[in-house]
Tab-separated table of C-alpha atoms in Angstrom:
chain	number	residue	atom	x	y	z
A	1	MET	CA	21.625	-21.415	-5.096
A	2	LYS	CA	19.477	-19.251	-2.797
A	3	ILE	CA	15.869	-18.255	-3.286
A	4	TYR	CA	14.792	-15.448	-0.949
A	5	GLY	CA	11.547	-13.501	-0.913
A	6	GLU	CA	9.677	-10.862	1.057
A	7	TYR	CA	6.163	-9.440	0.944
A	8	LEU	CA	6.170	-5.687	1.476
A	9	ARG	CA	3.352	-3.214	1.925
A	10	ILE	CA	3.082	-0.009	-0.079
A	11	GLU	CA	0.590	2.667	0.909
A	12	SER	CA	-0.408	4.905	-1.970
A	13	ARG	CA	-1.553	8.371	-0.990
A	14	LYS	CA	-3.386	9.558	-4.105
A	15	ASP	CA	-5.901	8.191	-6.598
A	16	GLU	CA	-3.107	7.898	-9.170
A	17	ASP	CA	0.198	7.553	-7.384
A	18	ILE	CA	3.691	6.710	-8.610
A	19	ILE	CA	6.041	5.599	-5.853
A	20	ASP	CA	9.798	5.038	-6.102
A	21	ILE	CA	10.531	1.594	-4.610
A	22	THR	CA	14.167	1.262	-5.767
A	23	GLY	CA	15.444	1.500	-2.204
A	24	LEU	CA	13.215	-1.374	-1.114
A	25	LEU	CA	14.763	-3.633	-3.768
A	26	PHE	CA	18.292	-2.784	-2.579
A	27	GLU	CA	17.310	-3.511	1.021
A	28	VAL	CA	15.813	-6.909	0.168
A	29	VAL	CA	18.825	-7.870	-1.940
A	30	ASN	CA	21.091	-6.955	0.993
A	31	ARG	CA	19.027	-9.070	3.362
A	32	SER	CA	18.995	-11.997	0.923
A	33	GLY	CA	22.778	-12.466	1.003
A	34	VAL	CA	22.763	-13.113	-2.758
A	35	ASN	CA	25.879	-11.815	-4.579
A	36	ASP	CA	25.127	-12.772	-8.168
A	37	GLY	CA	21.678	-13.421	-9.536
A	38	ILE	CA	18.417	-11.670	-10.249
A	39	VAL	CA	15.814	-9.708	-8.288
A	40	THR	CA	12.193	-9.649	-9.350
A	41	VAL	CA	9.529	-7.318	-8.001
A	42	TYR	CA	5.930	-8.272	-8.577
A	43	THR	CA	2.732	-6.422	-7.643
A	44	MET	CA	-0.122	-8.456	-6.167
A	45	HIS	CA	-2.883	-6.259	-7.607
A	46	THR	CA	-4.533	-5.959	-11.017
A	47	THR	CA	-4.966	-2.192	-10.798
A	48	THR	CA	-1.312	-1.392	-10.139
A	49	GLY	CA	1.878	-1.596	-12.168
A	50	ILE	CA	5.654	-1.844	-11.928
A	51	ALA	CA	7.804	0.271	-14.246
A	52	VAL	CA	11.460	1.244	-14.650
A	53	ASN	CA	12.178	4.772	-15.771
A	54	GLU	CA	13.694	8.111	-14.833
A	55	GLY	CA	12.715	9.601	-11.488
A	56	GLU	CA	12.444	13.209	-12.571
A	57	GLU	CA	9.277	14.630	-10.985
A	58	GLY	CA	7.889	16.138	-14.181
A	59	LEU	CA	8.368	12.865	-16.021
A	60	THR	CA	6.648	10.794	-13.328
A	61	ARG	CA	3.670	13.109	-13.578
A	62	ASP	CA	3.783	12.821	-17.375
A	63	ILE	CA	3.681	9.020	-17.103
A	64	VAL	CA	0.534	9.074	-14.990
A	65	LYS	CA	-1.072	11.752	-17.149
A	66	PHE	CA	-0.248	9.951	-20.406
A	67	LEU	CA	-1.734	6.677	-19.195
A	68	SER	CA	-4.851	8.512	-18.006
A	69	ARG	CA	-5.241	10.046	-21.427
A	70	LEU	CA	-4.622	6.727	-23.156
A	71	VAL	CA	-7.193	4.876	-21.044
A	72	PRO	CA	-9.816	7.419	-19.936
A	73	LYS	CA	-12.216	6.754	-17.073
A	74	ASP	CA	-15.355	7.793	-18.889
A	75	GLU	CA	-15.611	5.078	-21.525
A	76	ASP	CA	-18.124	2.304	-21.994
A	77	TYR	CA	-16.391	-0.655	-20.314
A	78	MET	CA	-17.966	-4.116	-20.151
A	79	HIS	CA	-16.210	-4.702	-16.837
A	80	HIS	CA	-18.552	-2.218	-15.179
A	81	HIS	CA	-21.196	-4.456	-13.668
A	82	PHE	CA	-22.004	-6.162	-10.390
A	83	PHE	CA	-19.587	-8.879	-9.251
A	84	ARG	CA	-21.628	-11.311	-7.203
A	85	GLU	CA	-18.564	-13.047	-5.769
A	86	ASP	CA	-17.214	-9.716	-4.504
A	87	GLY	CA	-20.571	-8.246	-3.534
A	88	ARG	CA	-19.800	-4.953	-5.200
A	89	MET	CA	-19.837	-3.136	-8.500
A	90	ALA	CA	-16.752	-3.189	-10.680
A	91	VAL	CA	-16.233	0.388	-11.840
A	92	ASN	CA	-12.505	0.615	-12.521
A	93	ALA	CA	-11.788	-1.037	-15.879
A	94	TRP	CA	-9.518	1.898	-16.723
A	95	ALA	CA	-7.245	1.023	-13.790
A	96	HIS	CA	-6.962	-2.601	-14.954
A	97	LEU	CA	-6.174	-1.555	-18.517
A	98	ARG	CA	-3.513	0.922	-17.438
A	99	SER	CA	-1.987	-1.824	-15.309
A	100	ILE	CA	-1.773	-4.119	-18.343
A	101	LEU	CA	0.008	-1.419	-20.348
A	102	VAL	CA	2.622	-0.895	-17.632
A	103	GLY	CA	3.035	-4.527	-16.609
A	104	MET	CA	2.994	-6.072	-13.174
A	105	HIS	CA	6.633	-6.990	-12.601
A	106	THR	CA	10.214	-6.274	-13.509
A	107	SER	CA	13.516	-8.085	-13.004
A	108	LEU	CA	16.991	-6.627	-12.555
A	109	PRO	CA	20.392	-8.349	-12.468
A	110	ILE	CA	22.550	-8.538	-9.344
A	111	SER	CA	26.315	-8.553	-9.503
A	112	ASN	CA	28.736	-8.507	-6.553
A	113	GLY	CA	25.823	-7.954	-4.190
A	114	LYS	CA	24.547	-4.854	-6.016
A	115	ILE	CA	21.590	-4.378	-8.342
A	116	ILE	CA	22.704	-3.420	-11.825
A	117	ILE	CA	20.707	-0.310	-12.607
A	118	GLY	CA	21.365	2.723	-14.788
A	119	MET	CA	22.262	6.084	-13.287
A	120	ARG	CA	18.870	7.521	-14.236
A	121	GLN	CA	16.842	4.374	-13.753
A	122	ARG	CA	14.430	3.950	-10.851
A	123	VAL	CA	11.867	1.266	-10.128
A	124	PHE	CA	8.341	2.535	-9.642
A	125	PHE	CA	5.180	1.105	-8.167
A	126	ILE	CA	2.153	2.789	-9.755
A	127	ASP	CA	-1.296	2.722	-8.176
A	128	PHE	CA	-4.081	3.489	-10.630
A	129	ASP	CA	-6.917	3.234	-8.109
A	130	GLY	CA	-5.685	4.562	-4.794
A	131	PRO	CA	-5.233	5.563	-2.135
A	132	GLN	CA	-4.919	2.016	-0.814
A	133	ALA	CA	-2.646	-0.319	1.111
A	134	ARG	CA	-1.021	-2.579	-1.474
A	135	SER	CA	1.291	-5.598	-1.413
A	136	ILE	CA	4.318	-6.390	-3.526
A	137	TYR	CA	6.557	-9.455	-3.510
A	138	ILE	CA	10.278	-9.157	-4.053
A	139	GLN	CA	12.149	-12.339	-4.848
A	140	VAL	CA	15.935	-12.727	-5.079
A	141	ILE	CA	17.434	-15.761	-6.815
A	142	GLY	CA	21.182	-16.406	-7.087
A	143	ILE	CA	24.350	-17.447	-5.358
B	1	MET	CA	-14.154	22.257	-12.595
B	2	TYR	CA	-16.496	22.524	-9.652
B	3	THR	CA	-15.105	23.990	-6.453
B	4	MET	CA	-16.786	23.987	-3.107
B	5	GLY	CA	-18.367	27.330	-2.414
B	6	TYR	CA	-21.009	27.614	0.230
B	7	SER	CA	-20.366	25.163	3.008
B	8	MET	CA	-16.754	24.127	2.364
B	9	SER	CA	-17.567	20.842	4.093
B	10	ILE	CA	-18.111	17.462	2.527
B	11	VAL	CA	-19.939	14.891	4.616
B	12	ASP	CA	-20.156	11.249	3.597
B	13	PHE	CA	-23.306	10.149	5.397
B	14	HIS	CA	-23.118	6.419	4.668
B	15	ILE	CA	-19.990	4.414	5.463
B	16	HIS	CA	-19.735	0.852	6.748
B	17	PRO	CA	-16.257	0.516	8.301
B	18	VAL	CA	-16.262	-3.255	7.817
B	19	ASN	CA	-13.001	-3.742	5.957
B	20	LEU	CA	-10.687	-2.167	8.498
B	21	GLU	CA	-7.716	-4.413	9.091
B	22	GLU	CA	-7.641	-3.678	12.815
B	23	LEU	CA	-11.183	-5.002	13.311
B	24	HIS	CA	-10.456	-8.226	11.441
B	25	ARG	CA	-7.244	-8.759	13.384
B	26	ALA	CA	-9.162	-8.414	16.650
B	27	ASP	CA	-11.986	-10.716	15.514
B	28	PRO	CA	-10.946	-13.487	13.105
B	29	ASN	CA	-14.616	-14.422	12.517
B	30	LEU	CA	-15.344	-11.033	11.006
B	31	THR	CA	-13.869	-11.896	7.604
B	32	SER	CA	-16.102	-14.935	7.089
B	33	ALA	CA	-19.131	-13.027	8.435
B	34	LEU	CA	-18.432	-10.208	6.019
B	35	ARG	CA	-18.353	-12.674	3.141
B	36	ASP	CA	-21.108	-15.098	4.149
B	37	VAL	CA	-23.627	-12.733	5.745
B	38	TYR	CA	-22.904	-9.323	4.278
B	39	GLY	CA	-21.944	-10.782	0.880
B	40	LEU	CA	-18.778	-8.731	0.561
B	41	ARG	CA	-15.323	-9.985	-0.417
B	42	ILE	CA	-12.828	-7.146	-0.309
B	43	GLY	CA	-9.231	-6.356	0.592
B	44	LEU	CA	-8.636	-5.059	4.095
B	45	GLN	CA	-7.248	-1.578	4.706
B	46	PRO	CA	-5.621	-0.148	7.818
B	47	LEU	CA	-7.510	2.678	9.505
B	48	LYS	CA	-4.794	5.217	8.687
B	49	VAL	CA	-5.084	4.423	4.951
B	50	PHE	CA	-8.876	4.737	5.121
B	51	VAL	CA	-8.534	8.085	6.876
B	52	ASN	CA	-6.090	9.207	4.201
B	53	GLN	CA	-8.518	8.079	1.472
B	54	LEU	CA	-11.281	10.229	2.929
B	55	ARG	CA	-9.026	13.229	3.445
B	56	PHE	CA	-7.513	12.896	-0.035
B	57	PHE	CA	-10.963	13.080	-1.609
B	58	GLY	CA	-11.853	16.066	0.558
B	59	VAL	CA	-14.300	14.385	2.939
B	60	SER	CA	-14.304	16.379	6.170
B	61	LYS	CA	-16.904	14.380	8.104
B	62	ALA	CA	-17.767	10.713	7.741
B	63	VAL	CA	-20.756	8.954	9.271
B	64	ILE	CA	-19.736	5.411	10.212
B	65	LEU	CA	-22.477	2.881	10.797
B	66	GLY	CA	-22.771	-0.127	13.044
B	67	LEU	CA	-25.034	-3.020	12.082
B	68	ASP	CA	-26.497	-5.430	14.601
B	69	LEU	CA	-27.213	-8.821	13.057
B	70	SER	CA	-26.798	-10.717	16.313
B	71	ARG	CA	-30.370	-12.090	16.400
B	72	THR	CA	-30.475	-13.144	12.760
B	73	TYR	CA	-26.864	-14.129	12.033
B	74	GLY	CA	-24.967	-13.935	15.328
B	75	VAL	CA	-22.683	-11.114	14.171
B	76	LYS	CA	-22.236	-7.373	14.412
B	77	LEU	CA	-20.775	-5.613	11.382
B	78	PRO	CA	-19.175	-3.950	13.268
B	79	SER	CA	-20.077	-3.617	16.937
B	80	ASN	CA	-20.963	-0.314	18.567
B	81	GLU	CA	-17.878	-0.629	20.734
B	82	ASP	CA	-15.756	-0.763	17.563
B	83	ILE	CA	-17.562	2.272	16.147
B	84	ALA	CA	-16.902	4.142	19.402
B	85	ARG	CA	-13.199	3.232	19.281
B	86	ILE	CA	-12.819	4.419	15.675
B	87	VAL	CA	-14.607	7.688	16.456
B	88	SER	CA	-12.419	8.250	19.516
B	89	MET	CA	-9.288	7.933	17.366
B	90	HIS	CA	-10.456	10.573	14.856
B	91	PRO	CA	-13.216	12.575	16.528
B	92	ASP	CA	-12.775	15.442	14.084
B	93	LEU	CA	-13.537	13.143	11.128
B	94	PHE	CA	-15.875	10.357	12.214
B	95	ILE	CA	-19.466	10.538	13.447
B	96	GLY	CA	-20.806	7.351	15.025
B	97	PHE	CA	-24.186	5.787	14.288
B	98	MET	CA	-25.039	2.690	16.276
B	99	GLY	CA	-26.251	-0.667	15.105
B	100	LEU	CA	-29.384	-1.816	16.918
B	101	ASP	CA	-31.817	-4.691	16.901
B	102	PRO	CA	-35.062	-2.844	17.600
B	103	LEU	CA	-36.900	-6.068	18.390
B	104	LYS	CA	-34.825	-6.554	21.535
B	105	GLY	CA	-37.226	-4.508	23.639
B	106	ASP	CA	-35.803	-2.949	26.804
B	107	GLU	CA	-32.289	-4.009	25.847
B	108	ALA	CA	-32.595	-2.005	22.632
B	109	LEU	CA	-33.828	1.036	24.539
B	110	SER	CA	-31.027	0.920	27.094
B	111	LYS	CA	-28.452	0.536	24.302
B	112	CYS	CA	-29.808	3.650	22.590
B	113	GLU	CA	-29.458	5.602	25.799
B	114	LYS	CA	-25.973	4.251	26.394
B	115	PHE	CA	-24.476	4.942	22.994
B	116	ILE	CA	-26.339	8.123	22.098
B	117	ASP	CA	-26.125	9.746	25.531
B	118	LYS	CA	-22.810	8.426	26.818
B	119	HIS	CA	-20.796	7.871	23.629
B	120	ARG	CA	-22.415	10.774	21.784
B	121	PHE	CA	-23.468	8.708	18.790
B	122	LYS	CA	-25.656	10.815	16.529
B	123	GLY	CA	-28.096	8.159	15.474
B	124	VAL	CA	-29.022	4.598	14.617
B	125	LYS	CA	-28.642	2.516	11.482
B	126	LEU	CA	-31.339	-0.045	10.744
B	127	ASN	CA	-31.486	-2.498	7.884
B	128	PRO	CA	-34.932	-4.128	8.140
B	129	ALA	CA	-34.344	-6.297	5.067
B	130	LEU	CA	-31.218	-7.916	6.514
B	131	GLN	CA	-32.198	-7.703	10.169
B	132	GLY	CA	-35.528	-9.390	9.460
B	133	PHE	CA	-38.241	-7.050	10.690
B	134	ARG	CA	-40.953	-4.825	9.286
B	135	PRO	CA	-40.032	-1.210	9.990
B	136	ASP	CA	-43.705	-0.404	10.665
B	137	ASP	CA	-44.002	-3.120	13.322
B	138	GLU	CA	-45.582	-1.319	16.277
B	139	ARG	CA	-43.425	-3.276	18.729
B	140	ILE	CA	-40.581	-1.059	17.507
B	141	TYR	CA	-42.368	2.224	18.149
B	142	PRO	CA	-40.856	2.716	21.631
B	143	VAL	CA	-37.431	2.758	19.932
B	144	TYR	CA	-38.551	5.405	17.459
B	145	GLU	CA	-40.069	7.405	20.287
B	146	LEU	CA	-36.859	7.259	22.304
B	147	LEU	CA	-34.762	8.266	19.293
B	148	GLU	CA	-37.065	11.223	18.756
B	149	ASP	CA	-36.715	12.227	22.422
B	150	LEU	CA	-32.940	11.913	22.244
B	151	GLY	CA	-32.770	14.034	19.090
B	152	ALA	CA	-31.094	11.147	17.254
B	153	ILE	CA	-31.203	10.499	13.510
B	154	LEU	CA	-32.495	7.258	12.027
B	155	ILE	CA	-30.821	6.057	8.860
B	156	VAL	CA	-32.644	3.117	7.391
B	157	HIS	CA	-31.729	0.925	4.451
B	158	MET	CA	-34.416	1.217	1.801
B	159	GLY	CA	-34.751	-0.256	-1.644
B	160	PHE	CA	-32.584	-2.738	-3.438
B	161	SER	CA	-29.879	-4.963	-2.057
B	162	TRP	CA	-27.733	-7.455	-3.903
B	163	ASN	CA	-27.455	-9.426	-0.677
B	164	ILE	CA	-29.388	-12.655	-1.162
B	165	HIS	CA	-30.201	-12.817	2.569
B	166	SER	CA	-32.147	-9.555	2.370
B	167	ASN	CA	-35.942	-9.584	2.347
B	168	LEU	CA	-36.772	-6.712	0.021
B	169	THR	CA	-40.383	-6.656	1.223
B	170	TYR	CA	-39.072	-4.935	4.350
B	171	SER	CA	-37.152	-2.283	2.446
B	172	TYR	CA	-40.119	-0.800	0.591
B	173	PRO	CA	-40.012	2.932	1.340
B	174	LEU	CA	-43.731	3.417	1.989
B	175	LEU	CA	-43.390	1.162	5.043
B	176	ILE	CA	-41.688	4.172	6.643
B	177	GLU	CA	-44.690	6.473	6.205
B	178	PRO	CA	-46.414	5.661	9.526
B	179	ILE	CA	-43.140	6.325	11.372
B	180	ALA	CA	-42.472	9.570	9.518
B	181	SER	CA	-46.025	10.634	10.205
B	182	LYS	CA	-46.186	9.695	13.890
B	183	PHE	CA	-42.692	10.814	14.950
B	184	ARG	CA	-42.448	14.192	13.241
B	185	GLU	CA	-39.343	15.291	15.160
B	186	LEU	CA	-37.421	12.108	14.298
B	187	LYS	CA	-35.118	12.806	11.373
B	188	ILE	CA	-35.204	9.821	9.031
B	189	VAL	CA	-32.736	9.227	6.211
B	190	LEU	CA	-33.913	6.780	3.536
B	191	ALA	CA	-30.670	5.227	2.349
B	192	HIS	CA	-29.913	4.680	-1.330
B	193	MET	CA	-32.874	6.963	-2.141
B	194	GLY	CA	-34.787	3.699	-1.912
B	195	TRP	CA	-33.708	2.714	-5.426
B	196	PRO	CA	-35.481	1.416	-7.487
B	197	TRP	CA	-38.466	2.797	-5.535
B	198	ILE	CA	-37.145	6.310	-5.886
B	199	TRP	CA	-40.504	7.988	-6.426
B	200	GLU	CA	-41.949	6.329	-3.334
B	201	SER	CA	-38.968	7.642	-1.343
B	202	ILE	CA	-39.431	11.082	-2.829
B	203	CYS	CA	-43.116	11.028	-1.910
B	204	LEU	CA	-42.072	10.737	1.718
B	205	ALA	CA	-39.281	13.314	1.440
B	206	LEU	CA	-41.673	15.819	-0.125
B	207	ARG	CA	-44.518	15.093	2.253
B	208	TYR	CA	-42.614	14.991	5.530
B	209	GLU	CA	-40.153	17.620	6.691
B	210	ASN	CA	-38.318	15.000	8.735
B	211	VAL	CA	-37.494	12.661	5.820
B	212	TYR	CA	-34.247	12.815	3.831
B	213	LEU	CA	-32.568	10.719	1.155
B	214	ASP	CA	-28.967	9.596	0.693
B	215	THR	CA	-27.141	8.843	-2.546
B	216	ALA	CA	-25.301	5.761	-1.286
B	217	ASP	CA	-24.108	3.134	-3.728
B	218	THR	CA	-24.580	2.628	-7.400
B	219	PHE	CA	-26.840	-0.036	-8.827
B	220	THR	CA	-26.972	0.543	-12.564
B	221	GLY	CA	-23.370	1.224	-13.554
B	222	THR	CA	-20.549	3.413	-12.339
B	223	PRO	CA	-21.461	6.125	-9.826
B	224	LYS	CA	-21.371	8.653	-12.670
B	225	ASP	CA	-23.736	6.516	-14.777
B	226	HIS	CA	-26.075	5.796	-11.910
B	227	LEU	CA	-26.378	9.305	-10.502
B	228	LYS	CA	-26.816	10.741	-13.980
B	229	LYS	CA	-29.698	8.285	-14.547
B	230	VAL	CA	-31.270	9.228	-11.212
B	231	PHE	CA	-30.735	13.003	-11.087
B	232	VAL	CA	-30.812	13.952	-14.754
B	233	GLU	CA	-32.795	11.305	-16.634
B	234	THR	CA	-35.276	10.174	-13.960
B	235	LEU	CA	-35.865	13.175	-11.715
B	236	GLY	CA	-34.684	16.051	-13.865
B	237	VAL	CA	-32.333	18.773	-12.764
B	238	SER	CA	-34.965	21.436	-12.138
B	239	PHE	CA	-37.005	19.091	-9.919
B	240	VAL	CA	-33.910	18.299	-7.859
B	241	LYS	CA	-33.132	21.988	-7.581
B	242	ASN	CA	-36.617	23.206	-6.746
B	243	PHE	CA	-37.991	20.370	-4.619
B	244	LEU	CA	-35.153	18.272	-3.234
B	245	ARG	CA	-32.253	20.662	-2.674
B	246	ASP	CA	-32.538	20.414	1.122
B	247	LYS	CA	-33.403	16.730	1.152
B	248	ILE	CA	-30.511	14.867	-0.435
B	249	LEU	CA	-27.349	13.833	1.394
B	250	PHE	CA	-24.137	12.572	-0.143
B	251	GLY	CA	-23.444	9.000	0.954
B	252	SER	CA	-21.116	6.462	-0.617
B	253	ASN	CA	-21.897	3.081	0.968
B	254	HIS	CA	-18.158	2.523	1.359
B	255	PRO	CA	-16.649	-0.055	0.973
B	256	ARG	CA	-19.180	-1.342	-1.539
B	257	MET	CA	-18.314	1.869	-3.381
B	258	GLU	CA	-15.458	4.172	-2.535
B	259	SER	CA	-16.342	7.583	-1.197
B	260	GLY	CA	-14.213	9.411	-3.772
B	261	LYS	CA	-15.983	7.802	-6.735
B	262	VAL	CA	-19.478	8.794	-5.588
B	263	LEU	CA	-18.216	12.244	-4.664
B	264	GLU	CA	-16.788	12.726	-8.139
B	265	ALA	CA	-20.060	11.558	-9.676
B	266	ILE	CA	-21.949	14.281	-7.793
B	267	ARG	CA	-19.348	16.904	-8.657
B	268	VAL	CA	-19.846	16.369	-12.397
B	269	LEU	CA	-23.646	16.456	-12.344
B	270	PRO	CA	-25.049	19.305	-14.460
B	271	ILE	CA	-26.594	21.085	-11.496
B	272	GLU	CA	-25.743	24.386	-9.872
B	273	ASP	CA	-22.825	24.602	-7.488
B	274	GLU	CA	-25.007	25.846	-4.674
B	275	ILE	CA	-27.189	22.730	-4.926
B	276	LYS	CA	-24.113	20.510	-4.986
B	277	ASP	CA	-22.851	22.211	-1.840
B	278	ARG	CA	-26.103	21.339	-0.107
B	279	ILE	CA	-25.998	17.708	-1.251
B	280	LEU	CA	-22.316	17.260	-0.487
B	281	GLY	CA	-22.311	18.717	2.990
B	282	LEU	CA	-24.645	21.438	4.029
B	283	ASN	CA	-27.791	19.308	4.294
B	284	ALA	CA	-25.920	16.759	6.404
B	285	LEU	CA	-24.476	19.421	8.699
B	286	ARG	CA	-27.929	20.883	9.085
B	287	ILE	CA	-29.607	17.652	10.203
B	288	LEU	CA	-26.629	16.879	12.410
B	289	GLY	CA	-27.281	20.233	14.061
B	290	GLU	CA	-23.909	21.658	13.122
B	291	VAL	CA	-25.268	24.567	11.077
B	292	SER	CA	-28.589	26.337	11.152
B	293	THR	CA	-31.082	26.251	8.294
B	294	PRO	CA	-29.731	28.166	5.274
């Protein structure tokens, strides 16, 4: 059995950005040499998320808008105080909470060297507190 | 929704470019210095992402500050050479302010001449509390005099700091009065509005034409919470409008607080658009000499 992994950088370009990373998963699976197994993508940040859904532009905007409505910025969050270990104020509880709702990873099956994914399904990286340079880890396990 | 009307320019007057990946790659000691001396633990960002951040939020000019802690801690956060390099890569966006240890006598004076004359830096950033000097120490006066002669701007940390190495005695705003009084042509920006000594800072801004205040950082909550407390609950909107409209500059204190978050906090303040335009850009452009007095 092989275990193969890569760290990749994603650069979000907006404060709330949804980025299609499906192609990156295919590329890593190709490089891994795994024919049958599973690929997992995991975000390294607590204010970002990983989601699988349709890539229609209106829908991607709806996703971001819905989460913003569900977890608004202007609430009274206990997270918003000074973090001595970081030397800065925490002011983005809403981004953490949206991240929890979306989840931080997803896994997809691999068969005959290809990721099994629905015709309309895409894998998205969502940044809730951009623009920033972010890191994801993609791991492929199989034979 | 507020839209920019008068100046169409947003100037962030207070940025420390200390978490740029390129600087940390070039100097591996910078990361530990940032944590141990400056008290900041933060993810690094490449310059192009930082530039995109500023542009995304609509910032058209960004003042980037050096900080010379070589005498007290053996580090520069970052060096003036680094500031010059960053400015040279994006001269349309960045405006350089040098770090300086004013107690270094002739060396300090020659550095001012070098970076302000040759590299076209617009001013100097001092942090007396962290650099360990009294700003009213007369040994420093030749530096203030030279800055005045060069037409440079002095931005000086005033008020609170979370940094445990800081001596807050040296960041009391009224210590600046003798300098503001003696060097009337030297434009002085009291950073952070001197919080919590806001009224002391305002005394100087009202009394001296050459004294200004910046909004950098947020000490009592989110930027929206903090600026609402300062502008609406403490000062009052009409006082800001009638007395301080030409005196306040937008500054973020990035990366302790992102530029876009402070900018948004100013945009939602219940004050007139024309006053916001002045705070967000016009006042800064005016003291930088890029527009004439409105």
